[in-house]
PDB file of C-alpha atoms and ligand atoms in Angstrom:
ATOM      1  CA  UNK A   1      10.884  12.021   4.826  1.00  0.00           C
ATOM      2  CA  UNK A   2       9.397   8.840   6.252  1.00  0.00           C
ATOM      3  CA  UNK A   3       5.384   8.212   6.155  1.00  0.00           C
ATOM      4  CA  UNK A   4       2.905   5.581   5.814  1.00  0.00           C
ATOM      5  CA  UNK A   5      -0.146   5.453   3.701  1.00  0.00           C
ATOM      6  CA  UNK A   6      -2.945   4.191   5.671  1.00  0.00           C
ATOM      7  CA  UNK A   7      -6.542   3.077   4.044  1.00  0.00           C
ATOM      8  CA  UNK A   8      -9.081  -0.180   3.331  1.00  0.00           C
ATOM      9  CA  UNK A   9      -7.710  -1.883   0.081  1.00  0.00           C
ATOM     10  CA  UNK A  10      -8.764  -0.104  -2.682  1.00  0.00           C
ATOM     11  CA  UNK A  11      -7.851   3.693  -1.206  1.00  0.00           C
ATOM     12  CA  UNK A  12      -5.075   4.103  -3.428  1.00  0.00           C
ATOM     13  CA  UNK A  13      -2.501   3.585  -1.362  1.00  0.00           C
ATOM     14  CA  UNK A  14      -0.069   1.983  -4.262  1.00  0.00           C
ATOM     15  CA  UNK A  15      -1.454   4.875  -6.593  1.00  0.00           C
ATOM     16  CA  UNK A  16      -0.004   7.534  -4.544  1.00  0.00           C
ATOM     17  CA  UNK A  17       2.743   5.600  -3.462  1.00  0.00           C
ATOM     18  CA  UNK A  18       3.787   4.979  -7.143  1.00  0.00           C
ATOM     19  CA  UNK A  19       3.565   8.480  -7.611  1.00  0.00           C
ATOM     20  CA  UNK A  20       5.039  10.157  -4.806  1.00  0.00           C
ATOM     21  CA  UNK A  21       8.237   7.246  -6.043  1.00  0.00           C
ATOM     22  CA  UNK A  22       8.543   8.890  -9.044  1.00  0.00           C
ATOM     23  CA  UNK A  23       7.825  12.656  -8.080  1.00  0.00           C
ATOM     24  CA  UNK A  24      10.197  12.798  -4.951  1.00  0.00           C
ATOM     25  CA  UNK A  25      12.446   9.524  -5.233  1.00  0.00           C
ATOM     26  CA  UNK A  26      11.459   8.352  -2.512  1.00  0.00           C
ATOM     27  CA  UNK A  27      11.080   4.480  -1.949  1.00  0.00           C
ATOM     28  CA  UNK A  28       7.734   2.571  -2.161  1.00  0.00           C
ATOM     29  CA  UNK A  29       7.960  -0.656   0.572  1.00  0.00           C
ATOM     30  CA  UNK A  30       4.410  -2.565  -0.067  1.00  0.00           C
ATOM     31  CA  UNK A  31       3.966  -5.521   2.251  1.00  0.00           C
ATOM     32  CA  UNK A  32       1.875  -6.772  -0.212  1.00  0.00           C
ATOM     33  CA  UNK A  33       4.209  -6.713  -3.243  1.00  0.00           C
ATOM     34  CA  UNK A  34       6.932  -8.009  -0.926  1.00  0.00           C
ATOM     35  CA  UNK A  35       4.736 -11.195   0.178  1.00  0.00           C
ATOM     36  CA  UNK A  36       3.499 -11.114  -3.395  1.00  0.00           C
ATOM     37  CA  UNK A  37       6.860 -11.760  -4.896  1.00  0.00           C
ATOM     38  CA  UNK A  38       7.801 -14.442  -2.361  1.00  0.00           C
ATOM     39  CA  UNK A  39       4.609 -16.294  -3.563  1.00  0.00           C
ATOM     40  CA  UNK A  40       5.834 -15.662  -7.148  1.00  0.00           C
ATOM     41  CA  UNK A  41       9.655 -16.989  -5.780  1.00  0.00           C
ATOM     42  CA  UNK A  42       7.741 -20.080  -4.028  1.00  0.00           C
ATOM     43  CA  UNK A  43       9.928 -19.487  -1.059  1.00  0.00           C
ATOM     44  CA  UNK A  44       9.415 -20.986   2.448  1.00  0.00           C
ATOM     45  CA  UNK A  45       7.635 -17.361   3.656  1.00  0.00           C
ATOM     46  CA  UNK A  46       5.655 -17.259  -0.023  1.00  0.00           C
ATOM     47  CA  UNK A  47       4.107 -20.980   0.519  1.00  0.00           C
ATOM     48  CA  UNK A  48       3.176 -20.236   4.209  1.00  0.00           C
ATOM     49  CA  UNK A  49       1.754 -16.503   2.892  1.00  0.00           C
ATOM     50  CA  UNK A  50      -0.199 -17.973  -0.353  1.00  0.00           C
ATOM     51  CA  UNK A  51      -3.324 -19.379   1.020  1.00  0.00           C
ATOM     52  CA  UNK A  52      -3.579 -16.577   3.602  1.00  0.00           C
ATOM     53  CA  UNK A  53      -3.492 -14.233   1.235  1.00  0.00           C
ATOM     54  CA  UNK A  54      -5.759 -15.929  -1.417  1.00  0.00           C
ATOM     55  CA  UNK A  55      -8.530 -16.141   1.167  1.00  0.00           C
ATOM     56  CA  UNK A  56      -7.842 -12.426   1.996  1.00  0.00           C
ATOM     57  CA  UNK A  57      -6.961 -12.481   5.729  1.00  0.00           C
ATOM     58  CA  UNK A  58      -4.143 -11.070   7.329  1.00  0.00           C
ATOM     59  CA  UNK A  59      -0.541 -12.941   7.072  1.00  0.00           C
ATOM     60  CA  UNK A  60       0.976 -13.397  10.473  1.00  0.00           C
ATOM     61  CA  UNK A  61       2.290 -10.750  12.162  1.00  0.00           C
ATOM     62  CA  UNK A  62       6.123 -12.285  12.650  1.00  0.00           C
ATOM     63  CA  UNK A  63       6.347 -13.291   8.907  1.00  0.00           C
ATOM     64  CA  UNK A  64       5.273  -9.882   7.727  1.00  0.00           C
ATOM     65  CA  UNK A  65       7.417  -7.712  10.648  1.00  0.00           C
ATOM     66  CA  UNK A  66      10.654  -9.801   9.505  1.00  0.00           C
ATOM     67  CA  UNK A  67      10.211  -9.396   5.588  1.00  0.00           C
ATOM     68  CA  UNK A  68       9.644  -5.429   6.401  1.00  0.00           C
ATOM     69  CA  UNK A  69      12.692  -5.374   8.598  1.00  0.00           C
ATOM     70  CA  UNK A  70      15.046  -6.358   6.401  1.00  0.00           C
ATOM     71  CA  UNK A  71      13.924  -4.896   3.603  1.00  0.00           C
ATOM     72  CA  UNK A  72      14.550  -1.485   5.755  1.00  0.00           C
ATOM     73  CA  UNK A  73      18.088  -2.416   6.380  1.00  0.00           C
ATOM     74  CA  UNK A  74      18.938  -1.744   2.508  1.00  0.00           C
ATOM     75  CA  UNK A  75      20.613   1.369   1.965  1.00  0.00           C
ATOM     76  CA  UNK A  76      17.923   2.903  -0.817  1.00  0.00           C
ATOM     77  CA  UNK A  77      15.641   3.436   1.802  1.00  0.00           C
ATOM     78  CA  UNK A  78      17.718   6.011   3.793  1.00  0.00           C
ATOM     79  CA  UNK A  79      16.052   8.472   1.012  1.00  0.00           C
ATOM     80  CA  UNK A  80      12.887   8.277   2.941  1.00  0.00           C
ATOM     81  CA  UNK A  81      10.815   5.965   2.138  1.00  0.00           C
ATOM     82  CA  UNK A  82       6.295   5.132   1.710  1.00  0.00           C
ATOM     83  CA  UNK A  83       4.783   2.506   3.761  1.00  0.00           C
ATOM     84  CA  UNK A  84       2.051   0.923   1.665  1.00  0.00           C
ATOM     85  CA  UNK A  85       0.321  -1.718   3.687  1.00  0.00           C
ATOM     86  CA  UNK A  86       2.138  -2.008   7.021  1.00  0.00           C
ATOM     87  CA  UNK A  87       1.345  -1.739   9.949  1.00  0.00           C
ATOM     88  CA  UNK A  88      -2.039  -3.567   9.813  1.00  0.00           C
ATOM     89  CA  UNK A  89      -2.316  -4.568  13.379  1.00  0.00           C
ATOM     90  CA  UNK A  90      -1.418  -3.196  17.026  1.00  0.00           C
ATOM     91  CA  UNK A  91       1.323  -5.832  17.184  1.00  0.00           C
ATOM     92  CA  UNK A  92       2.607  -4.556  13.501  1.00  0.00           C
ATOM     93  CA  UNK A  93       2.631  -0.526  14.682  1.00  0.00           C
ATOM     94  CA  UNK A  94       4.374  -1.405  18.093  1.00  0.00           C
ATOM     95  CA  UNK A  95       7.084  -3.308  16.166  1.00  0.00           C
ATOM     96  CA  UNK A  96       7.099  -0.986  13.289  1.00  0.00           C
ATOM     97  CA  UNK A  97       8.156   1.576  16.153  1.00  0.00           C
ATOM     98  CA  UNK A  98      10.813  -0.510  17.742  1.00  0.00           C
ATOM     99  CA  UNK A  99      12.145  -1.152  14.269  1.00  0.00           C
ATOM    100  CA  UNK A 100      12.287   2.305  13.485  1.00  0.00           C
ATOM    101  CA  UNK A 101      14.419   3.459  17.040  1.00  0.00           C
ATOM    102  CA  UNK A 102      16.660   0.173  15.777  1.00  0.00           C
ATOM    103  CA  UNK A 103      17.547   1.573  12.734  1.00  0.00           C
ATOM    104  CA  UNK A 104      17.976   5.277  13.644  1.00  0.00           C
ATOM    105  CA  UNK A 105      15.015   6.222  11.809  1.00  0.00           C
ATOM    106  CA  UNK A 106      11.517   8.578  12.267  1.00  0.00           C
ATOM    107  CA  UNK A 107       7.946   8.790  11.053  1.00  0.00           C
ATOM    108  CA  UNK A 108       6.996  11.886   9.716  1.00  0.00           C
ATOM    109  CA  UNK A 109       3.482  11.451   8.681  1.00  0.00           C
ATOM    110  CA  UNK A 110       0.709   8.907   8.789  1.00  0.00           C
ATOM    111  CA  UNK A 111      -1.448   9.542   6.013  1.00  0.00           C
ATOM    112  CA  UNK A 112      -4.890   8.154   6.364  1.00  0.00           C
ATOM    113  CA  UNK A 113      -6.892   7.734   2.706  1.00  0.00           C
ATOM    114  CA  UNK A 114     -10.671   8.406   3.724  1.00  0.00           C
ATOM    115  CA  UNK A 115     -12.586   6.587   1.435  1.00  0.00           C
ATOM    116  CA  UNK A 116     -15.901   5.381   0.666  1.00  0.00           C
ATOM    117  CA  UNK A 117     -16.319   1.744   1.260  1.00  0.00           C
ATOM    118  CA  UNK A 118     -19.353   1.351  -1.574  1.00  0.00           C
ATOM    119  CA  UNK A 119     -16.322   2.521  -4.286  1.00  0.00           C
ATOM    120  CA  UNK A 120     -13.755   0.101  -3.189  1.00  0.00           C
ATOM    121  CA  UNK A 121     -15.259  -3.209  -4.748  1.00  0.00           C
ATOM    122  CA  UNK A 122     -15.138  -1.471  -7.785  1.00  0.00           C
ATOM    123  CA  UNK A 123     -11.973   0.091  -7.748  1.00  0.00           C
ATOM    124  CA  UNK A 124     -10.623  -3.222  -6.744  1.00  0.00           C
ATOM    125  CA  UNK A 125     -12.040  -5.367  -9.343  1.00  0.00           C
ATOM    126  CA  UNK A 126     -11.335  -3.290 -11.928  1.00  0.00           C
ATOM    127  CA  UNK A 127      -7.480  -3.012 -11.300  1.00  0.00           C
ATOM    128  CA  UNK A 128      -4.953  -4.351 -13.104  1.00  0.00           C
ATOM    129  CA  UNK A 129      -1.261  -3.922 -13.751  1.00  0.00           C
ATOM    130  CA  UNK A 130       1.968  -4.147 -16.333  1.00  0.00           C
ATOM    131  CA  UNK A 131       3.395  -7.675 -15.819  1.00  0.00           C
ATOM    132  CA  UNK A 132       6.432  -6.412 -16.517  1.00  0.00           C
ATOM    133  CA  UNK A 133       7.336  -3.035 -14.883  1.00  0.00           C
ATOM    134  CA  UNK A 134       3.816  -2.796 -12.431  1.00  0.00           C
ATOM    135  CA  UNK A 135       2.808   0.320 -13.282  1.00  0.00           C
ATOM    136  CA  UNK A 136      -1.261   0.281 -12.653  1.00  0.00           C
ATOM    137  CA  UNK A 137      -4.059   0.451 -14.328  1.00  0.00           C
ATOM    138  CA  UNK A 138      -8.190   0.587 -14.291  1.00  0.00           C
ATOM    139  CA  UNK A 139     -10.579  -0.515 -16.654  1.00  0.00           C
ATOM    140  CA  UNK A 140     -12.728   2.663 -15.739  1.00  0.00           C
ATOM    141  CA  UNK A 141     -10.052   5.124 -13.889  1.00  0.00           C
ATOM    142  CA  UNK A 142      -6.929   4.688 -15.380  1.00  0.00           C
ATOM    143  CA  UNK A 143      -6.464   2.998 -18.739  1.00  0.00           C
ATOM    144  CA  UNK A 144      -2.871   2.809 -20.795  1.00  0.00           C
ATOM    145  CA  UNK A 145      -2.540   6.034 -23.330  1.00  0.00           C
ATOM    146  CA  UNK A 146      -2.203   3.283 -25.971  1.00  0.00           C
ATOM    147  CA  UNK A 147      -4.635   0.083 -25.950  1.00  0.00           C
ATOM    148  CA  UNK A 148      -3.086  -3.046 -24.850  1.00  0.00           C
ATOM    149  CA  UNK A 149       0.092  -0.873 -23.995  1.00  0.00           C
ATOM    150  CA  UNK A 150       1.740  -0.071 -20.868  1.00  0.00           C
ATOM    151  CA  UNK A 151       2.439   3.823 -20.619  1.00  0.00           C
ATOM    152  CA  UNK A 152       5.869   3.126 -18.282  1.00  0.00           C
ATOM    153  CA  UNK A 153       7.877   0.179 -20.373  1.00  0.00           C
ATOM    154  CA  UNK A 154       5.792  -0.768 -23.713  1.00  0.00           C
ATOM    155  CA  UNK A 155       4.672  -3.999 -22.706  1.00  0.00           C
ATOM    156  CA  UNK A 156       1.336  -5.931 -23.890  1.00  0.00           C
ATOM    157  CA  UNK A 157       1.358  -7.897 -21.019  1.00  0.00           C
ATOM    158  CA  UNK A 158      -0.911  -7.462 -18.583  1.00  0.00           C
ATOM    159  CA  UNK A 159      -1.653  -9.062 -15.117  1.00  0.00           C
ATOM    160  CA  UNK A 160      -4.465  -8.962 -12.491  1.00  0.00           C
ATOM    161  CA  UNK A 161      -4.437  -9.910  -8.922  1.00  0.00           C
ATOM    162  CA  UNK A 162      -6.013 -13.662  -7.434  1.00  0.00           C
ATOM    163  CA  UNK A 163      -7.030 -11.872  -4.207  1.00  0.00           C
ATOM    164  CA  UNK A 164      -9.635  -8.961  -6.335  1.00  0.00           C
ATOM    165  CA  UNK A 165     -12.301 -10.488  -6.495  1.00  0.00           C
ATOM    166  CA  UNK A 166     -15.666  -9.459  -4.636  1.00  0.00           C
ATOM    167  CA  UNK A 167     -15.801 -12.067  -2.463  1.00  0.00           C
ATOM    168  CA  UNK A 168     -12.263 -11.775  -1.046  1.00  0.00           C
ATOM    169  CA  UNK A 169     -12.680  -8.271  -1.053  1.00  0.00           C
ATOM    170  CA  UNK A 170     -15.041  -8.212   1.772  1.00  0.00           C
ATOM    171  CA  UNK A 171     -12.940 -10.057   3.827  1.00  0.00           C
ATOM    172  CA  UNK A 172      -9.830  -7.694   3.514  1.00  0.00           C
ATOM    173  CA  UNK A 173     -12.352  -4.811   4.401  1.00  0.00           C
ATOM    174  CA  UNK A 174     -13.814  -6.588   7.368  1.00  0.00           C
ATOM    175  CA  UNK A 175     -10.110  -6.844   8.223  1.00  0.00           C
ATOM    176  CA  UNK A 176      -9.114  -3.525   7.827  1.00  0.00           C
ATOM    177  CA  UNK A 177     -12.254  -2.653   9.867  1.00  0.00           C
ATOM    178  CA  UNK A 178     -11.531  -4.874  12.837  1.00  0.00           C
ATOM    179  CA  UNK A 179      -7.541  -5.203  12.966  1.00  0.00           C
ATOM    180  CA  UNK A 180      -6.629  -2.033  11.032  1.00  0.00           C
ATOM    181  CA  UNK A 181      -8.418   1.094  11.325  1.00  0.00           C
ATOM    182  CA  UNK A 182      -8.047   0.841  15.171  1.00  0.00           C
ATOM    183  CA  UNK A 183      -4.176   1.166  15.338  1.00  0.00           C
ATOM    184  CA  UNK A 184      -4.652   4.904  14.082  1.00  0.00           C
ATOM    185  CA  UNK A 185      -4.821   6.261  17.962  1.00  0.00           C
ATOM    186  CA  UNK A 186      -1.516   4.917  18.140  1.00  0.00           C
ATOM    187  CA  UNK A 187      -0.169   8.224  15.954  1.00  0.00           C
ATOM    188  CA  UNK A 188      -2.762  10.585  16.859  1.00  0.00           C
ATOM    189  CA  UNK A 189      -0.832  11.425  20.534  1.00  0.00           C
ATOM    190  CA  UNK A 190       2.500  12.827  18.458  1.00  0.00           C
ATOM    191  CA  UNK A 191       0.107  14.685  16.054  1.00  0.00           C
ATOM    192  CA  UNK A 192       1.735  13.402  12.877  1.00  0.00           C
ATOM    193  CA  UNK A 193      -1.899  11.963  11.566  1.00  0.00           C
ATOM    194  CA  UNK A 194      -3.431  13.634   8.217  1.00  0.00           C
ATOM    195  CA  UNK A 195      -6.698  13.029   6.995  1.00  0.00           C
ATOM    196  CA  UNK A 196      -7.020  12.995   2.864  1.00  0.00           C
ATOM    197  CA  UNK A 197      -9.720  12.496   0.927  1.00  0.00           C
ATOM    198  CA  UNK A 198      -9.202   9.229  -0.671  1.00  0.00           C
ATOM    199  CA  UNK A 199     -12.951   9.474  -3.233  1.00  0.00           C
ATOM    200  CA  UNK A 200     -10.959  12.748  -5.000  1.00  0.00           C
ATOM    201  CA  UNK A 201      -9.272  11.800  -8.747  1.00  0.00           C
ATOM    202  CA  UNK A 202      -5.817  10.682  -8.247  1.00  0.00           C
ATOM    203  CA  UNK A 203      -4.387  13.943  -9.374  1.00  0.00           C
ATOM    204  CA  UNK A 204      -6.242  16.006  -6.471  1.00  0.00           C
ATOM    205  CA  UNK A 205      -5.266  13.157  -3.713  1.00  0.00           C
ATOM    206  CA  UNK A 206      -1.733  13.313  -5.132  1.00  0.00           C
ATOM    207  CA  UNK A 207      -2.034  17.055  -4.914  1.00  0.00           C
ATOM    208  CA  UNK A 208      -3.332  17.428  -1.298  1.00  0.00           C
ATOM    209  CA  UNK A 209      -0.526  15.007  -0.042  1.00  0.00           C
ATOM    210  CA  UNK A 210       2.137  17.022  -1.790  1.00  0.00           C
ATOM    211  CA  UNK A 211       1.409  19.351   0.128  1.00  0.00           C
ATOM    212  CA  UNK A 212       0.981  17.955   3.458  1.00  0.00           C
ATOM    213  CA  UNK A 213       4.608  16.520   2.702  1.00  0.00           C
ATOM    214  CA  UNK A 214       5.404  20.159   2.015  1.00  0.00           C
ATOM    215  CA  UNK A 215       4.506  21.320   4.916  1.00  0.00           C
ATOM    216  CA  UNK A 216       0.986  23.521   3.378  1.00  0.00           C
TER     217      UNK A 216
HETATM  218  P1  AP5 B 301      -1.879  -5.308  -0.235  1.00  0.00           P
HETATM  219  O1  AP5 B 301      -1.135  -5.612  -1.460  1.00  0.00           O
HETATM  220  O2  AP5 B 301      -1.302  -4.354   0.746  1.00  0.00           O
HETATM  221  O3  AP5 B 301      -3.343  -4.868  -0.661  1.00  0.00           O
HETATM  222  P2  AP5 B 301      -4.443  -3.924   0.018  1.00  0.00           P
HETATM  223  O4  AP5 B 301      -4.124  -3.236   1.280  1.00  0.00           O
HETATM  224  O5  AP5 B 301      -5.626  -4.796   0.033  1.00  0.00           O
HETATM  225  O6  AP5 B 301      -4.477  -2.720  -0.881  1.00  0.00           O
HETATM  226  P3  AP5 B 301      -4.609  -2.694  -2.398  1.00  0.00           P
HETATM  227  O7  AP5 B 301      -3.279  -2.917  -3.055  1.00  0.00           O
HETATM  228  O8  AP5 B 301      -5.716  -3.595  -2.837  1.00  0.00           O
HETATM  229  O9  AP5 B 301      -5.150  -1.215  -2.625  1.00  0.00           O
HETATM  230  P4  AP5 B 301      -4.436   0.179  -2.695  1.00  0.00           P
HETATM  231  O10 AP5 B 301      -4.890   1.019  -1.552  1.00  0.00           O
HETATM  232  O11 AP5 B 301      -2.964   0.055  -2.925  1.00  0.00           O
HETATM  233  O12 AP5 B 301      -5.164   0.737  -3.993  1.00  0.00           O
HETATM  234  P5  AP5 B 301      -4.605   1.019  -5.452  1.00  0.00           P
HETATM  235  O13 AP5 B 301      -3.716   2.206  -5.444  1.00  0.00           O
HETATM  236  O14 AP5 B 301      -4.064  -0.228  -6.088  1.00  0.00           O
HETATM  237  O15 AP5 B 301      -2.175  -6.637   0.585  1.00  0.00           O
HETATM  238  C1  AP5 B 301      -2.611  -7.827  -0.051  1.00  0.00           C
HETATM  239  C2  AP5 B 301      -2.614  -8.964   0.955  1.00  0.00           C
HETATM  240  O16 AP5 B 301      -1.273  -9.195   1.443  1.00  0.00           O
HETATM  241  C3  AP5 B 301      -3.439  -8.724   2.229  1.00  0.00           C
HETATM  242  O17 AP5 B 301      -4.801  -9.043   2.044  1.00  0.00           O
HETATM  243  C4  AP5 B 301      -2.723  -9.655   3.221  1.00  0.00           C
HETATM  244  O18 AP5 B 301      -3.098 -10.988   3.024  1.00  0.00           O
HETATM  245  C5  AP5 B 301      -1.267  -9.515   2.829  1.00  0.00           C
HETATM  246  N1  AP5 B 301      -0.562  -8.442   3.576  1.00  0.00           N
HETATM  247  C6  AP5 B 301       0.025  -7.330   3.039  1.00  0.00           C
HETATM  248  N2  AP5 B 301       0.562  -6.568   4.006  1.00  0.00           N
HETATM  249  C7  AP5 B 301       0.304  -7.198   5.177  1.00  0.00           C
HETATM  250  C8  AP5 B 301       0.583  -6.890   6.533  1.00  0.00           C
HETATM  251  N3  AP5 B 301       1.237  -5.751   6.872  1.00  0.00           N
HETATM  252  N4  AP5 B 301       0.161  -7.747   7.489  1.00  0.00           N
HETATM  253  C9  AP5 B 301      -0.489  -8.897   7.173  1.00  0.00           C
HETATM  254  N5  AP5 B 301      -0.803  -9.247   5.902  1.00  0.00           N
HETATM  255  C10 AP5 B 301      -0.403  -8.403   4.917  1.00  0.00           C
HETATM  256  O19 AP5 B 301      -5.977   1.451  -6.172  1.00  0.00           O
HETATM  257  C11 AP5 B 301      -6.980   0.473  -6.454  1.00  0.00           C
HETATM  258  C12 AP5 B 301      -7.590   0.780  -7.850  1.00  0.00           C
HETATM  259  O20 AP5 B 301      -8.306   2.016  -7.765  1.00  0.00           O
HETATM  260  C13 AP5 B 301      -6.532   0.951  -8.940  1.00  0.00           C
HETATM  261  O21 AP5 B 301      -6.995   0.341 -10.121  1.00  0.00           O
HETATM  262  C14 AP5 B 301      -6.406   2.461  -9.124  1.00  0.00           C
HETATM  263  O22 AP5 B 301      -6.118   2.783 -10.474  1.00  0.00           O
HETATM  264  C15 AP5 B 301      -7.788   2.964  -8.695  1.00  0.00           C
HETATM  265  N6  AP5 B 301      -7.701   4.241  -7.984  1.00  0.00           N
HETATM  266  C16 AP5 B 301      -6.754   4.625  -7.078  1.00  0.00           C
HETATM  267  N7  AP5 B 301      -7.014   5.874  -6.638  1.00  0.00           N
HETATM  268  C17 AP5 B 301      -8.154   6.278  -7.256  1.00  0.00           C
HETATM  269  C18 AP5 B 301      -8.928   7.480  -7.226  1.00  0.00           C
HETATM  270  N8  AP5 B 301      -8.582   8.516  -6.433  1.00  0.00           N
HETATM  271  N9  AP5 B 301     -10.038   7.547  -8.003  1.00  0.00           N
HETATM  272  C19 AP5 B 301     -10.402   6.479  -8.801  1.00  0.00           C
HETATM  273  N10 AP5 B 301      -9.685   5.341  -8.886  1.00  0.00           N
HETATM  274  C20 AP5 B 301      -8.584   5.221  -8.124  1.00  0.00           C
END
């Protein structure tokens, strides 16, 4: 089963994503972590990507489009696969659709996190993650089971993000208002669109798109 998780930043996209990787198997492809480890890499496509992303705007289409397509040629994801955080633009769902009739491969669901724009700055500034396996964290929502120690891998490192802070947050909302939110029409024709409500705890959200990936 292929979907995408649709929402502002902040709607738990990477939550659910995390969790539906580690309930079902299947394969987690974030945009975001994929531009965030070229940064890391200081690559040619991590340098151009950095400042774009630091300022919270939208990395060009082309740049992102390629990363996603070849990440899509590697066998894992043939066991269906989560997309966090593409498409993001018109441009992105057309080619995410051309991609898709490349590579033999289907959408099954878009799944579109409703939430509540008021919670995101705060959900977003308080998030942070294991620098060594990812797994993530709140300071409010989600803390490790052990202080100062990840839950997944043991570590006592921590990490948090450049781009969550309030300021840049309010850009990558006014993007996701403007350039994102408007591609949904593109799915609704085929009827694969489901609406979940993002402002539930994790555990109901993860709960109501079980089931919409088990057909209830
Ligand atoms: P990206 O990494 O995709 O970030 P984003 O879309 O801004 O989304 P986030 O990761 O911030 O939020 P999320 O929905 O995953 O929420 P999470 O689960 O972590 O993109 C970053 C940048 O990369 C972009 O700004 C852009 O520059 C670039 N980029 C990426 N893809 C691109 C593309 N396709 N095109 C162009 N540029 C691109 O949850 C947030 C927090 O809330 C966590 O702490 C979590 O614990 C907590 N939480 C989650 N669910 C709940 C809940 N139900 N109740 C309470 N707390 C919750």
């Amino acid at each position: 089963m292929n979907i995408i998780l649709l929402g502002p930043p902040g709607a738990g996209k990477g939550t659910q994503a995390q969790r539906l990787e580690q309930e079902r198997g299947m394969v987690q492809l974030s945009t975001g972590d994929m531009l965030r480890a070229a940064v890391a890499a200081k690559s040619e496509v991590g340098l151009k990507a950095k400042a774009v992303m630091d300022a919270g705007e939208l990395v060009s289409d082309e740049i992102v489009t390629g990363i996603l397509s070849d990440r899509l040629d590697q066998d894992d994801v043939r066991r269906g696969f989560i997309l966090d955080g593409y498409p993001r633009t018109d441009v992105q769902a057309k080619s995410l659709d051309h991609l898709l009739e490349q590579k033999g491969m289907k959408l099954d669901y878009v799944i579109e996190l409703a939430v509540d724009e008021d919670a995101l700055v705060d959900r977003i500034t308080g998030r942070f993650s294991c620098a060594s396996c990812g797994e993530g964290y709140h300071d409010r929502y989600k803390q490790p089971k052990v202080e100062g120690r990840c839950d997944i891998c043991g570590s006592e490192a921590f990490k948090r993000r450049p781009d969550d802070n309030a300021e840049t947050v309010r850009t990558r909302l006014a993007e996701y208002r403007a350039k994102t939110a408007p591609i949904l029409p593109h799915y609704e024709p085929i009827g694969i669109v489901r609406k979940v409500d993002g402002m539930a705890p994790m555990a109901e959200v993860g709960t109501a798109i079980k089931g919409i990936l088990d057909g209830r």
